[in-house]
mmCIF file of C-alpha atoms in Angstrom:
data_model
loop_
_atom_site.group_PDB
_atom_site.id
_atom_site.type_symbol
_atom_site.label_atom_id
_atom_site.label_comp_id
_atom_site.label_asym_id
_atom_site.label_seq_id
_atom_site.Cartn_x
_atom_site.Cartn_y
_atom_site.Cartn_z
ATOM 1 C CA UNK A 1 -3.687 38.400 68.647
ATOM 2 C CA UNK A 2 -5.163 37.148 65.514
ATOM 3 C CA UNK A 3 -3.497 33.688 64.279
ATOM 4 C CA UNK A 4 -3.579 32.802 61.110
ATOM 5 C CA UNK A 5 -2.233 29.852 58.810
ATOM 6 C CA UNK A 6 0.533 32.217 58.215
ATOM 7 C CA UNK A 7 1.281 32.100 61.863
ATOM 8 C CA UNK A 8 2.074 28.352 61.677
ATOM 9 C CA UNK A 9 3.667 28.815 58.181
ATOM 10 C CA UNK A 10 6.711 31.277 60.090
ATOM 11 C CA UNK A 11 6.938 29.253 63.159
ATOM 12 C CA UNK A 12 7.097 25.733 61.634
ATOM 13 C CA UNK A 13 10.063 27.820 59.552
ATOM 14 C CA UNK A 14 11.528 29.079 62.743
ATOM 15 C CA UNK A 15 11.474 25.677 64.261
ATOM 16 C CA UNK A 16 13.448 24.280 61.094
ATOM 17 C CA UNK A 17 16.045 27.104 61.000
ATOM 18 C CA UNK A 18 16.703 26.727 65.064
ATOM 19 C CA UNK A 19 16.724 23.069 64.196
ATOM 20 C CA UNK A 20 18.912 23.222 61.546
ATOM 21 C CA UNK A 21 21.578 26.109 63.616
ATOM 22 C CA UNK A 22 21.629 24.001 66.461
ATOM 23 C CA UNK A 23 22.681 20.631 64.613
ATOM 24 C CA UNK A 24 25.474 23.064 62.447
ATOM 25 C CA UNK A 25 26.415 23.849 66.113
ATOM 26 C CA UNK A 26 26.626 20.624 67.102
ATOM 27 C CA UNK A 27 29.722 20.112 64.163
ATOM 28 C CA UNK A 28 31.840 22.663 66.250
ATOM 29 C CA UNK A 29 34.500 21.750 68.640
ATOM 30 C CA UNK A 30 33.017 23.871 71.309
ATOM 31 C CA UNK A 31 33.209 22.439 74.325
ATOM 32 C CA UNK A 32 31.515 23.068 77.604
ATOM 33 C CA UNK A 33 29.413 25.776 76.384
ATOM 34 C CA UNK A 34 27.868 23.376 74.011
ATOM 35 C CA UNK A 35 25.612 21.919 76.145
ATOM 36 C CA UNK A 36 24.359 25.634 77.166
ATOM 37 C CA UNK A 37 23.991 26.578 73.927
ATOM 38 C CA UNK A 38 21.932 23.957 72.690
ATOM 39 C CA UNK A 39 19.739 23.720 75.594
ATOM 40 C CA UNK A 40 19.389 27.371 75.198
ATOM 41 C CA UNK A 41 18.222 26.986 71.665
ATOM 42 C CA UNK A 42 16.002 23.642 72.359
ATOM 43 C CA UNK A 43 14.056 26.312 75.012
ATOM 44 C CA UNK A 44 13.444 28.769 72.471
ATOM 45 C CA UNK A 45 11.966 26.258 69.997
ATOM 46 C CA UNK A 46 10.052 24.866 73.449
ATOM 47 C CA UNK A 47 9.027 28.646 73.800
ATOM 48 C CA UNK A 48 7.861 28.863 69.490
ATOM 49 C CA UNK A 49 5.638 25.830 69.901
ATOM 50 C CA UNK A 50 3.996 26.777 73.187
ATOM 51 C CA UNK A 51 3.157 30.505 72.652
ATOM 52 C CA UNK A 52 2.403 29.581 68.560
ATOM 53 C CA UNK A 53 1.145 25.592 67.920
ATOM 54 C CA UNK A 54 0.160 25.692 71.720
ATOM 55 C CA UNK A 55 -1.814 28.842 71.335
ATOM 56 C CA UNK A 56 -0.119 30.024 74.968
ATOM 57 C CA UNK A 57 0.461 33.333 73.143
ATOM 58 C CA UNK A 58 -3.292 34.210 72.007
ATOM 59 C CA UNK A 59 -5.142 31.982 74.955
ATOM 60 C CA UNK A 60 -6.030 33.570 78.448
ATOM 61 C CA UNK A 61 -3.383 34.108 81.660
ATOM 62 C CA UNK A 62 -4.426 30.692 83.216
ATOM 63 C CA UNK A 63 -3.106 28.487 80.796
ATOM 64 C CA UNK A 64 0.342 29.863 80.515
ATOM 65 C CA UNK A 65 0.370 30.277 84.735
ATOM 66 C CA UNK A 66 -0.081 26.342 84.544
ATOM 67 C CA UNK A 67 2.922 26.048 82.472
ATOM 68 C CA UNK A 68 4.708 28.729 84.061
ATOM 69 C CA UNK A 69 4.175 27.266 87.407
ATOM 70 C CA UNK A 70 5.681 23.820 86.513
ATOM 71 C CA UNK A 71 8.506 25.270 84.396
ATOM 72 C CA UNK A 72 9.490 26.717 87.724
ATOM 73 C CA UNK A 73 9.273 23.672 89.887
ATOM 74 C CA UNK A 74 10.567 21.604 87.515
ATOM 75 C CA UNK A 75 13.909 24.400 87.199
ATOM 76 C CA UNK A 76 13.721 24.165 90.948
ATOM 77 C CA UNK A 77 14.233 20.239 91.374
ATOM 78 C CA UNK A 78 17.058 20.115 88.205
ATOM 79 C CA UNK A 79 18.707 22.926 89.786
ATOM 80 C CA UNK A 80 18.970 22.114 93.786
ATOM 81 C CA UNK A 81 19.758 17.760 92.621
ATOM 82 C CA UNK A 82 22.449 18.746 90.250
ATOM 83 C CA UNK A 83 23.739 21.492 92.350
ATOM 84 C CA UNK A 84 23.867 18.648 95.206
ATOM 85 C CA UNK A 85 25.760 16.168 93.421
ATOM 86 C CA UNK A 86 28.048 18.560 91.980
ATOM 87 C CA UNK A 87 29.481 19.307 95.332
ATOM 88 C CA UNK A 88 29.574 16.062 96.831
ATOM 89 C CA UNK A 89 33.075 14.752 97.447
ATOM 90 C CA UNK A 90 32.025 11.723 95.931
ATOM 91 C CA UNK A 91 29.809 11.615 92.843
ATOM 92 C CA UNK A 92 31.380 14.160 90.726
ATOM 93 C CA UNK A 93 34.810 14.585 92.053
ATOM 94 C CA UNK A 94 35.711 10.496 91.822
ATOM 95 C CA UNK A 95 38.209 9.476 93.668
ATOM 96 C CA UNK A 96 40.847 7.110 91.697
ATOM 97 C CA UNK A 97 39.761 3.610 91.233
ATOM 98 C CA UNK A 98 41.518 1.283 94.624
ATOM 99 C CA UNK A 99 43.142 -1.255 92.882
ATOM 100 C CA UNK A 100 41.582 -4.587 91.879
ATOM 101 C CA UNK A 101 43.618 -6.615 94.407
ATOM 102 C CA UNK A 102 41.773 -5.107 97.184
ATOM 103 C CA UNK A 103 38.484 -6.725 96.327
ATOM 104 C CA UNK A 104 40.084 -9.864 95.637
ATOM 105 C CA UNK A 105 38.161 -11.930 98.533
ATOM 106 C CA UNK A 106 39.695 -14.646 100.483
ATOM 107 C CA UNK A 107 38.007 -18.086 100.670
ATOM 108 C CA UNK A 108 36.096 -18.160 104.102
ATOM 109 C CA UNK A 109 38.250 -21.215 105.255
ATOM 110 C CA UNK A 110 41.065 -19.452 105.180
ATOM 111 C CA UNK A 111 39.948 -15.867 107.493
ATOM 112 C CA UNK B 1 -22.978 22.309 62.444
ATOM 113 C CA UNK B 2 -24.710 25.376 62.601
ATOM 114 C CA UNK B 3 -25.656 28.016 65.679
ATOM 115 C CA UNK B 4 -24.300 27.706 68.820
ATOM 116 C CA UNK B 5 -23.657 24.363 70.734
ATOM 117 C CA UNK B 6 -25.620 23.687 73.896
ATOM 118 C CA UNK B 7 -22.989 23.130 76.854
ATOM 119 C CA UNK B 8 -23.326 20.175 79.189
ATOM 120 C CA UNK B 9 -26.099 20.881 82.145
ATOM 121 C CA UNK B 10 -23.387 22.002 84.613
ATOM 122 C CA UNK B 11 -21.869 24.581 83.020
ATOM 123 C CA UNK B 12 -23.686 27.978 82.065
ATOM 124 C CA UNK B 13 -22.393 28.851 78.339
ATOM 125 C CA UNK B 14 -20.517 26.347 75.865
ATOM 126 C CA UNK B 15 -17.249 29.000 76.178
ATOM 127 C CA UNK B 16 -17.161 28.426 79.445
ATOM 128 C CA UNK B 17 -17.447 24.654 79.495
ATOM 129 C CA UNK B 18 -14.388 24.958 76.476
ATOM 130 C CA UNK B 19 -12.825 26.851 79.155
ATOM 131 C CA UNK B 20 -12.903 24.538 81.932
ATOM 132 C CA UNK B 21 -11.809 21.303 79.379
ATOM 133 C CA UNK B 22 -8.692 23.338 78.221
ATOM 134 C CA UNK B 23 -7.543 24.215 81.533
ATOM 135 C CA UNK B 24 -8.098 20.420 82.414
ATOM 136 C CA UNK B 25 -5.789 19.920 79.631
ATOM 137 C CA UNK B 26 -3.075 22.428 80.520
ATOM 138 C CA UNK B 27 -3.483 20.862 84.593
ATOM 139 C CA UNK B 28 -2.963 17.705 83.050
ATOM 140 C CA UNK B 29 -0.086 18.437 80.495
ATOM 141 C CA UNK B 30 1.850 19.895 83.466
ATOM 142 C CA UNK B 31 1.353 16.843 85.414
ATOM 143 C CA UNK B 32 3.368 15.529 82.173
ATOM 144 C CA UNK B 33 5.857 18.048 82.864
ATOM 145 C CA UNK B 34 6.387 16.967 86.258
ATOM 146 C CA UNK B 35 7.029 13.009 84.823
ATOM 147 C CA UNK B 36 9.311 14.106 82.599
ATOM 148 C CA UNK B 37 11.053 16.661 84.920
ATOM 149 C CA UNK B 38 12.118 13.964 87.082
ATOM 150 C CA UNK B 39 13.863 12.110 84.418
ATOM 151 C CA UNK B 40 15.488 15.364 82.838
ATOM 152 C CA UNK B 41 16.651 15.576 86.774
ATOM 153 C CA UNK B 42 18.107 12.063 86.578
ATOM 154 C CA UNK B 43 19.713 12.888 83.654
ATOM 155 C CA UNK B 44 21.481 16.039 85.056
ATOM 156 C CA UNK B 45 22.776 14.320 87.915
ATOM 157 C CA UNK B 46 24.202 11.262 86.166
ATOM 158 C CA UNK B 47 25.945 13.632 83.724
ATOM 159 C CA UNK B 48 27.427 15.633 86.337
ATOM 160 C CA UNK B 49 28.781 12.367 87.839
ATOM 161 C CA UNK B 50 29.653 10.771 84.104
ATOM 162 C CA UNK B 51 30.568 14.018 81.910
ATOM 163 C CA UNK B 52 33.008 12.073 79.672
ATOM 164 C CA UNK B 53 31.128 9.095 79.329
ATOM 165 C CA UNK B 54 27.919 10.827 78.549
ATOM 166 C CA UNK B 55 29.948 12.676 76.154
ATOM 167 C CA UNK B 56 31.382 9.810 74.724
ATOM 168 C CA UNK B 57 28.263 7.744 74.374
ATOM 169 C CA UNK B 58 26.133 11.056 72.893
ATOM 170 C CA UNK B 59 28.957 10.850 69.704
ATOM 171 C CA UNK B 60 28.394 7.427 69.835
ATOM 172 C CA UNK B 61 24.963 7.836 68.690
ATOM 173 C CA UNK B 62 23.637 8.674 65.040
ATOM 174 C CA UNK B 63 22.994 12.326 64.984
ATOM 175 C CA UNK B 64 21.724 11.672 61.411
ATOM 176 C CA UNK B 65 18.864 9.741 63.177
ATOM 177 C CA UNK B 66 18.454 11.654 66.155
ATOM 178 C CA UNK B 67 17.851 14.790 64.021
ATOM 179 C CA UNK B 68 15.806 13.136 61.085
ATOM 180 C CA UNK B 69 13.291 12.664 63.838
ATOM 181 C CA UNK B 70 13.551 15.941 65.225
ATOM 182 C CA UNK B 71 12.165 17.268 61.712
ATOM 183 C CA UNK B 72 9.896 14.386 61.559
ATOM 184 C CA UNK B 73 8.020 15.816 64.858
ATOM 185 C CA UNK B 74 8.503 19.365 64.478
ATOM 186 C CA UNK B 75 6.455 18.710 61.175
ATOM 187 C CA UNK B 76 3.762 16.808 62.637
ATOM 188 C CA UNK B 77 3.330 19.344 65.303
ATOM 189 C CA UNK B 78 2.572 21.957 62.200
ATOM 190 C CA UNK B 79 -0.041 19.586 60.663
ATOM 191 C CA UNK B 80 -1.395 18.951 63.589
ATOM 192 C CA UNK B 81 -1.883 22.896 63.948
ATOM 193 C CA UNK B 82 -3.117 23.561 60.765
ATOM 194 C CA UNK B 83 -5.438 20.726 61.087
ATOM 195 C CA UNK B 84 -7.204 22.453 64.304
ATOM 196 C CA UNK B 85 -7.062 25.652 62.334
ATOM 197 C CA UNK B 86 -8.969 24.453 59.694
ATOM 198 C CA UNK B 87 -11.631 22.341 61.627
ATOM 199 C CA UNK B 88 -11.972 25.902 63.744
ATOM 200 C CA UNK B 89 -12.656 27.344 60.219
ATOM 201 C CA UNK B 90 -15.190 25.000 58.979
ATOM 202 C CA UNK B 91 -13.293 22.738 56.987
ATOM 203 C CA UNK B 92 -13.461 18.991 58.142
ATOM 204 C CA UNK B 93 -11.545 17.915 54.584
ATOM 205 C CA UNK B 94 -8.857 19.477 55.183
ATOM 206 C CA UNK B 95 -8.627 18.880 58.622
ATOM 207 C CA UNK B 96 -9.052 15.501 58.121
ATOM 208 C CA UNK B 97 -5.867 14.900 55.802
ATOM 209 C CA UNK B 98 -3.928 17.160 58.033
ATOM 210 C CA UNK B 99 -4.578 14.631 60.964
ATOM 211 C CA UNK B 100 -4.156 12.124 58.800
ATOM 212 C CA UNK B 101 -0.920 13.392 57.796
ATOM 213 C CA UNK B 102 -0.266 13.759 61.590
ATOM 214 C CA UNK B 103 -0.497 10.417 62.011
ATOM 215 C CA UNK B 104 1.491 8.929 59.315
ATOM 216 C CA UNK B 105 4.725 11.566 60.901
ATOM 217 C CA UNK B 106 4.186 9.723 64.208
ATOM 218 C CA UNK B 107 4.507 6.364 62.554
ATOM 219 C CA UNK B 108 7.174 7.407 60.456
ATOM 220 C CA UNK B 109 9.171 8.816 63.960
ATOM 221 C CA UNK B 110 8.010 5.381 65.017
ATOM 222 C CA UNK B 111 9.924 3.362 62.231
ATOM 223 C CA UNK B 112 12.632 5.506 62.375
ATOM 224 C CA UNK B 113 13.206 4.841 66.391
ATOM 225 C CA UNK B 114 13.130 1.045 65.716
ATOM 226 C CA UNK B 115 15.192 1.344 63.575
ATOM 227 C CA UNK B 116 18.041 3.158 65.762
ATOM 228 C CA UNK B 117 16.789 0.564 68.598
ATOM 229 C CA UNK B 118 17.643 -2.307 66.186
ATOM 230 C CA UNK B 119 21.181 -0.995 65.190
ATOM 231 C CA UNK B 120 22.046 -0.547 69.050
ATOM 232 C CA UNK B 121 21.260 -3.939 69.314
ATOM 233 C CA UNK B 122 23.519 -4.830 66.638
ATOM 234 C CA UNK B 123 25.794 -3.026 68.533
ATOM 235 C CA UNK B 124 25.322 -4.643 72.351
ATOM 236 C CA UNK B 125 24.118 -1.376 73.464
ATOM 237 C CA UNK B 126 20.775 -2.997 75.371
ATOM 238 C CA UNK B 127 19.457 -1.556 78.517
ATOM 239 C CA UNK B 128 20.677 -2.410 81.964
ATOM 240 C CA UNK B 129 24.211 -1.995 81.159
ATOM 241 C CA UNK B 130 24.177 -5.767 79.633
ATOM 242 C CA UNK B 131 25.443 -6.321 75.983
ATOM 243 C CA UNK B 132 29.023 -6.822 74.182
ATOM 244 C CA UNK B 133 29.486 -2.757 73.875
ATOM 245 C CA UNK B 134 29.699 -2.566 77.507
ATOM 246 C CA UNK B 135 32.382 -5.419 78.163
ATOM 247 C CA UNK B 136 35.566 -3.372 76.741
ATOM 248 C CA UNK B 137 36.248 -0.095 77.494
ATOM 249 C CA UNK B 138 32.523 1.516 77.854
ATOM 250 C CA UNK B 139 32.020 1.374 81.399
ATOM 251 C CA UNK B 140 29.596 1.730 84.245
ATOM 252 C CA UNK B 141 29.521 5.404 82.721
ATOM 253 C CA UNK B 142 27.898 4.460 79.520
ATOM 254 C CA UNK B 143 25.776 1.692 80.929
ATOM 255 C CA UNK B 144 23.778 4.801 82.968
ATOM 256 C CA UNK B 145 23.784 6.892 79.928
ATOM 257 C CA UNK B 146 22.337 4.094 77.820
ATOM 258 C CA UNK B 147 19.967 3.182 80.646
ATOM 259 C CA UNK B 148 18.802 6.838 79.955
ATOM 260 C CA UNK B 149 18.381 6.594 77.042
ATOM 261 C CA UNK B 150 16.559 3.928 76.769
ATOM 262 C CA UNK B 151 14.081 5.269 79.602
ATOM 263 C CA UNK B 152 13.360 8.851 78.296
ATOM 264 C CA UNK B 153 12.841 7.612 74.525
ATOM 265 C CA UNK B 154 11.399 4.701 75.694
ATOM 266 C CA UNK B 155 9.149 6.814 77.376
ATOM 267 C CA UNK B 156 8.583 9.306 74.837
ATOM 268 C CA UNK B 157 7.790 6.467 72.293
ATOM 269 C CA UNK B 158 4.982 5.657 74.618
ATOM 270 C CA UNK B 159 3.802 8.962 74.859
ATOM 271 C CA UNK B 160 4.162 9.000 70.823
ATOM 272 C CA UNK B 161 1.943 6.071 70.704
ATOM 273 C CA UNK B 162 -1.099 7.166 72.654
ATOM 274 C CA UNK B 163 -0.933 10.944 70.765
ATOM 275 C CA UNK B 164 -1.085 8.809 67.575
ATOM 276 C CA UNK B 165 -3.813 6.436 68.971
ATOM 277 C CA UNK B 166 -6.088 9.616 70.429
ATOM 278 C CA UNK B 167 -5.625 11.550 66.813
ATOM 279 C CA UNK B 168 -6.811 8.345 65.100
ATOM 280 C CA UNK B 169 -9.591 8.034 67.548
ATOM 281 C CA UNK B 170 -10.541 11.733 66.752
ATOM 282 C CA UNK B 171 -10.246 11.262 63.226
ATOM 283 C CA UNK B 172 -12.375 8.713 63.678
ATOM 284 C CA UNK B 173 -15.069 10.203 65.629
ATOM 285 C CA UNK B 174 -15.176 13.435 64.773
ATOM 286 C CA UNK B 175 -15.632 14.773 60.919
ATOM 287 C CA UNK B 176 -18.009 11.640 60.266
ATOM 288 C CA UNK B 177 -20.476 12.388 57.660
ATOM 289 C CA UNK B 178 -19.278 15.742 57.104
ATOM 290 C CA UNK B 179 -21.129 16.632 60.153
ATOM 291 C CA UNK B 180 -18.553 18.396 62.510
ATOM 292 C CA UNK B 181 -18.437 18.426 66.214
ATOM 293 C CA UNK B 182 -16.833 20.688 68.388
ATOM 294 C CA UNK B 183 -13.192 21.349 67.176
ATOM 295 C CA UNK B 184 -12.567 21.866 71.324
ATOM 296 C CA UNK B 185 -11.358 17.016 70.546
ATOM 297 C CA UNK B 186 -9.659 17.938 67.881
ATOM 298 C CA UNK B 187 -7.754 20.870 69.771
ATOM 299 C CA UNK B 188 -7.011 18.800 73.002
ATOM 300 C CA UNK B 189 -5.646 16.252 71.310
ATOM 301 C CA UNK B 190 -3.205 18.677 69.159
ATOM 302 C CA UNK B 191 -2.158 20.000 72.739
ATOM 303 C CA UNK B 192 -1.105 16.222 73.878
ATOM 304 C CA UNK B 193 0.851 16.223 70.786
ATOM 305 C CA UNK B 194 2.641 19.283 70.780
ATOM 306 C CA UNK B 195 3.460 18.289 74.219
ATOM 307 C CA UNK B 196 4.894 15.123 72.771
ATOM 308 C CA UNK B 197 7.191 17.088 70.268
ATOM 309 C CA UNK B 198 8.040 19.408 73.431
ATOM 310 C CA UNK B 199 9.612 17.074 75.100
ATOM 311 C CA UNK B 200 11.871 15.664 71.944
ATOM 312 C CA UNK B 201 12.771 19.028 71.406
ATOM 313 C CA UNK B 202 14.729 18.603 74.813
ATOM 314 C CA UNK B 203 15.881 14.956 74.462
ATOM 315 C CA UNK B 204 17.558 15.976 70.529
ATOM 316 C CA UNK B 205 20.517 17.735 72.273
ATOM 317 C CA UNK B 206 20.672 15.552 75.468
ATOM 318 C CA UNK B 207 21.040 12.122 73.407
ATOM 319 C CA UNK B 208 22.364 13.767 70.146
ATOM 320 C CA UNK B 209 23.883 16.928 69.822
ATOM 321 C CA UNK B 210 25.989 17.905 72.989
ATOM 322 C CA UNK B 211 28.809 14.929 72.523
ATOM 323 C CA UNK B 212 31.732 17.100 72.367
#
């Protein structure tokens, strides 16, 4: 593949318009599939300046296996920690605070 | 620069010892990865444990900011491009303002951070959970986020900082007297940076966007 300044031109373009959709985004009451979505569109701009400003796209297999390979471990360590403390019973199901009193320490004289 | 460079002793042809440097590169930028994959990891865990507060704290911050930046670097990473394009194409002027230009984004992303640093200040938000904000009703959630925060931009800023400081070295070194060197600096360096606008591409939505 043959890059040319016109490359750049269309993906600096791209970058702005995913920029700009995921901010507009942003504005909407969406809720949990917010943070999906924008991660979503944050990897696609991620995937525009590797395979374009990064030259991933044009440049031999090895460089994009490097990237490749720690993309994957990196997806493997988010995944398997999150996933752990998502189904701890502490952590992300809290339990309710105990109240105040019960940390209220005695003076040592008096145990 | 004319004909074809002569490549260091141990290596056979120039392309090949271009070969071996950008592969160092690409070993080294995933290293990069890996550093920053750790503290994207943090971040997932803490706002699994904190979803409201991260929430809360993420509309807390300026999105105006956040995303002025995010243009800021997405820009630099195209002059930085172009700037390797032209050098590959036998034009050091224009490479040379490009870079330039480079450099005067990164400062500009620079300002702009201090900036948003300074008005957190103004705010109590400072780092280890210590500051007015975190008194009333922001709690130990927040505190974590803002610890975050100020670790992966803090970070990033750093990272920001030494792209600048290699593209002004390369500026420096390389189109002197119109003479030009290999463009294989000039390239390297673009790869650091592009790495450097990578990674804000990720923290824009985890500090800005995704606050509910």
């Amino acid at each position: 593949m043959r890059i040319t300044t016109r490359t750049y031109f269309s993906t600096w373009v791209a970058l702005l318009v995913l920029t700009g959709l995921s901010f507009g985004i942003s504005l909407l009451p969406l809720g949990v599939v917010e943070l999906p979505i924008a991660l979503a569109i944050a990897a696609a701009k991620g995937g525009l300046v590797a395979a374009f400003f990064m030259h991933l796209a044009s440049g031999q297999f090895s460089y994009r296996f490097v990237l490749l390979v720690s993309g994957l471990f990196l997806a493997i360590m988010m995944a398997f920690t999150v996933a752990d403390v998502a189904t701890r019973d502490t952590g992300a199901a809290r339990p309710p605070a105990p109240p105040p009193s019960q940390y209220e320490t005695t003076p040592r004289a008096q145990r | 620069m004319s004909g074809v460079r002569e490549p260091a002793f141990h290596f056979a042809t120039y392309e090949q010892q271009s070969h071996a440097a950008r592969f160092g590169m690409w070993i080294f930028i995933a290293s990069e990865v890996l550093l920053f994959a750790a503290l994207f990891t943090l971040y997932g865990a803490y706002r699994t444990i904190y979803p409201t507060e991260f929430a809360q704290s993420i509309a807390h911050n300026s999105r105006l900011l956040g995303t002025v930046n995010t243009v800021v670097l997405i820009c630099s990473s195209f002059t930085v491009a172009l700037a390797v394009h032209a050098l590959e194409h036998d034009q050091p002027g224009r490479a040379r303002r490009l870079v330039g230009g480079t450099i005067a984004l990164a400062a500009l992303f620079l300002v702009n951070k201090a900036v948003e640093y300074g008005l957190h200040f103004d705010e109590g938000v400072f780092p280890g959970g210590r500051g007015a904000f975190f008194g009333g009703e922001a709690g130990v959630g927040a505190a974590t986020f803002y610890n975050l925060y100020y670790l992966l931009t803090g970070v990033h800023a750093l990272h920001v900082i030494i792209g600048m400081t290699v593209l002004a070295l390369v500026l420096w070194r390389v189109p002197r007297g119109g003479s030009l060197g290999s463009p294989l600096g000039l390239e390297l360096s673009a790869l650091y940076w592009h790495l450097v606008d990578l990674v804000w591409i990720f923290l824009w939505p985890l500090f800005y966007l995704t606050g509910g």
